Amino acid sequence: RTGWRIRRKKLFRILRLACEGKSRREIAAELFMSEGTIKRRISEILNKTGYDNIMRLAVHAVTEGSIVPNMER
């Protein structure tokens, strides 16, 4: 799949947090956004990358080394 590398900072941060296994609610709280906004941004990420599921994209991003999730909680 081409074009999956996200350059926009907020979208990348959302993807990184998804890679850490955070829910939309947790991502929204961390980024001070509404859950609806996060849902729309995730849809934007999926549309840009051609993926149909944020976790599939997250797995791909981690596997390729594009994102190193911070798994400390």
Short mmCIF file of C-alpha atoms in Angstrom, two decimals:
data_model
loop_
_atom_site.label_atom_id
_atom_site.label_comp_id
_atom_site.label_asym_id
_atom_site.label_seq_id
_atom_site.Cartn_x
_atom_site.Cartn_y
_atom_site.Cartn_z
CA ARG A 1 0.00 0.00 0.00
CA THR A 2 1.35 3.35 -0.93
CA GLY A 3 1.03 6.59 0.92
CA TRP A 4 0.48 5.05 4.33
CA ARG A 5 3.13 7.14 6.03
CA ILE A 6 1.30 9.88 7.86
CA ARG A 7 3.00 13.25 7.89
CA ARG A 8 0.48 15.42 9.62
CA LYS A 9 1.51 15.71 13.24
CA LYS A 10 -1.90 15.21 14.90
CA LEU A 11 -2.80 12.27 12.71
CA PHE A 12 0.56 10.69 13.45
CA ARG A 13 0.03 11.21 17.19
CA ILE A 14 -3.39 9.57 16.97
CA LEU A 15 -1.88 6.61 15.13
CA ARG A 16 0.93 6.33 17.69
CA LEU A 17 -1.57 6.28 20.55
CA ALA A 18 -3.63 3.64 18.73
CA CYS A 19 -0.43 1.59 18.43
CA GLU A 20 -0.18 1.76 22.19
CA GLY A 21 -3.60 0.12 22.39
CA LYS A 22 -5.45 3.20 23.57
CA SER A 23 -9.17 3.54 22.91
CA ARG A 24 -10.72 6.50 21.08
CA ARG A 25 -11.84 7.83 24.46
CA GLU A 26 -8.30 7.59 25.89
CA ILE A 27 -6.80 9.20 22.79
CA ALA A 28 -9.34 12.02 22.95
CA ALA A 29 -8.55 12.68 26.61
CA GLU A 30 -4.81 12.69 26.03
CA LEU A 31 -5.03 15.06 23.06
CA PHE A 32 -7.75 17.27 24.57
CA MET A 33 -10.16 16.54 21.72
CA SER A 34 -13.66 15.13 21.59
CA GLU A 35 -14.17 11.46 20.93
CA GLY A 36 -16.10 12.42 17.77
CA THR A 37 -13.11 14.39 16.48
CA ILE A 38 -10.85 11.39 17.09
CA LYS A 39 -13.30 9.17 15.21
CA ARG A 40 -13.23 11.58 12.24
CA ARG A 41 -9.44 11.81 12.32
CA ILE A 42 -9.14 8.02 12.37
CA SER A 43 -11.43 7.88 9.33
CA GLU A 44 -9.17 10.44 7.66
CA ILE A 45 -6.09 8.31 8.42
CA LEU A 46 -7.78 5.21 7.03
CA ASN A 47 -8.90 7.04 3.88
CA LYS A 48 -5.38 8.37 3.28
CA THR A 49 -3.74 4.99 3.77
CA GLY A 50 -6.25 2.64 2.20
CA TYR A 51 -6.59 0.58 5.36
CA ASP A 52 -10.02 -0.40 6.67
CA ASN A 53 -9.03 -0.80 10.31
CA ILE A 54 -6.83 1.36 12.54
CA MET A 55 -5.33 -1.64 14.31
CA ARG A 56 -4.20 -3.21 11.02
CA LEU A 57 -2.52 0.05 10.13
CA ALA A 58 -1.00 0.26 13.62
CA VAL A 59 0.44 -3.25 13.33
CA HIS A 60 1.89 -2.37 9.92
CA ALA A 61 3.41 0.86 11.22
CA VAL A 62 5.03 -0.89 14.19
CA THR A 63 6.22 -3.84 12.09
CA GLU A 64 7.84 -1.52 9.56
CA GLY A 65 9.47 0.50 12.34
CA SER A 66 7.70 3.73 11.43
CA ILE A 67 6.25 3.98 14.91
CA VAL A 68 7.77 2.80 18.16
CA PRO A 69 4.93 2.79 20.67
CA ASN A 70 5.57 3.84 24.24
CA MET A 71 4.16 0.87 26.10
CA GLU A 72 4.85 2.25 29.58
CA ARG A 73 1.63 2.91 31.45
#
